[in-house]
């Protein structure tokens, strides 16, 4: 029978990069370059609420870190390292090995080594908590409160696929194997836009990731920055896989669908070329979807230029 220490040694201990003290002591240690601030964020993932019990453990390991790296991306912070808390209802070593593989692969890809954490047995469902640490030059973080009236509003990547995959797996939509195959990676293998966040430092006025859906998350930027916005639905980068979807469901997925680890950001209209260049450098797709206004409120224009009514609400744990 493996002890907690065996499990940690087997699956979660890697040689820490030079200059860091990783797994093994009571605390991890990492240096912060002079003139930089630490950016930190934590996300809890619960079975049944954030993921289905039968999800591929490799994908789950990837996503547990990805949703946290996405928060660093939204702030324009460079990853330093992460810690992992695991509450395991049972000991299933093949499951744990696959989970650790998915986690470490993304950690390696982003230079964000696992430097500590805690593993316990749980009498309840599986719970995963990841905390990331990043660094950003003092005063240069992308925040929610920096948008100015007249800014362009941009989103990265495509919208809507994760919401559709979730509703298919949840049985809210009739089974559709080809639609699920075309949308599932967006839900289970999100790619955090860390390089884009870094490239947007000094260009974007404000940024956020779209974990709770475009309208809700953009709403946070607008509230913090005390501005309003007008979006054009026809400009939205709806995922190509959703081409045949019913129009009302498509709107809900694109405007309200959560679990999208892409960025929404604002930038001055005079910096469009700089935004395009940043996106190229980061190998990211960006789309201009509207602009901010001095007057509070959020309007979405339909294809005919008319304000849409009954806008979707976005994701809420306590609806
Ligand atoms: N139920 C399951 C089983 N899987 C899902 N992916 C969802 C529901 C949908 N869902 C879960 S969390 C979430 C969504 C859309 C949004 C993000 O979660 P949250 O805990 O609010 O992350 P944060 O915004 O704090 O980063």
mmCIF file of C-alpha atoms in Angstrom, residues 231-238 255 287-289 300-305 308:
data_model
loop_
_atom_site.group_PDB
_atom_site.id
_atom_site.type_symbol
_atom_site.label_atom_id
_atom_site.label_comp_id
_atom_site.label_asym_id
_atom_site.label_seq_id
_atom_site.Cartn_x
_atom_site.Cartn_y
_atom_site.Cartn_z
ATOM 1 C CA UNK A 231 -20.582 44.691 -29.053
ATOM 2 C CA UNK A 232 -21.383 43.551 -32.590
ATOM 3 C CA UNK A 233 -22.650 39.984 -32.616
ATOM 4 C CA UNK A 234 -21.803 39.542 -36.303
ATOM 5 C CA UNK A 235 -18.096 40.033 -35.482
ATOM 6 C CA UNK A 236 -17.963 37.285 -32.842
ATOM 7 C CA UNK A 237 -15.471 34.479 -33.581
ATOM 8 C CA UNK A 238 -17.973 31.634 -33.085
ATOM 9 C CA UNK A 255 -22.144 35.293 -25.556
ATOM 10 C CA UNK A 287 -10.892 39.471 -33.145
ATOM 11 C CA UNK A 288 -12.175 43.005 -32.576
ATOM 12 C CA UNK A 289 -15.773 42.624 -31.380
ATOM 13 C CA UNK A 300 -25.039 43.799 -28.214
ATOM 14 C CA UNK A 301 -26.108 44.673 -31.765
ATOM 15 C CA UNK A 302 -27.492 41.896 -33.957
ATOM 16 C CA UNK A 303 -26.680 41.445 -37.648
ATOM 17 C CA UNK A 304 -29.165 44.198 -38.545
ATOM 18 C CA UNK A 305 -27.616 46.683 -36.099
ATOM 19 C CA UNK A 308 -30.416 42.192 -28.877
#
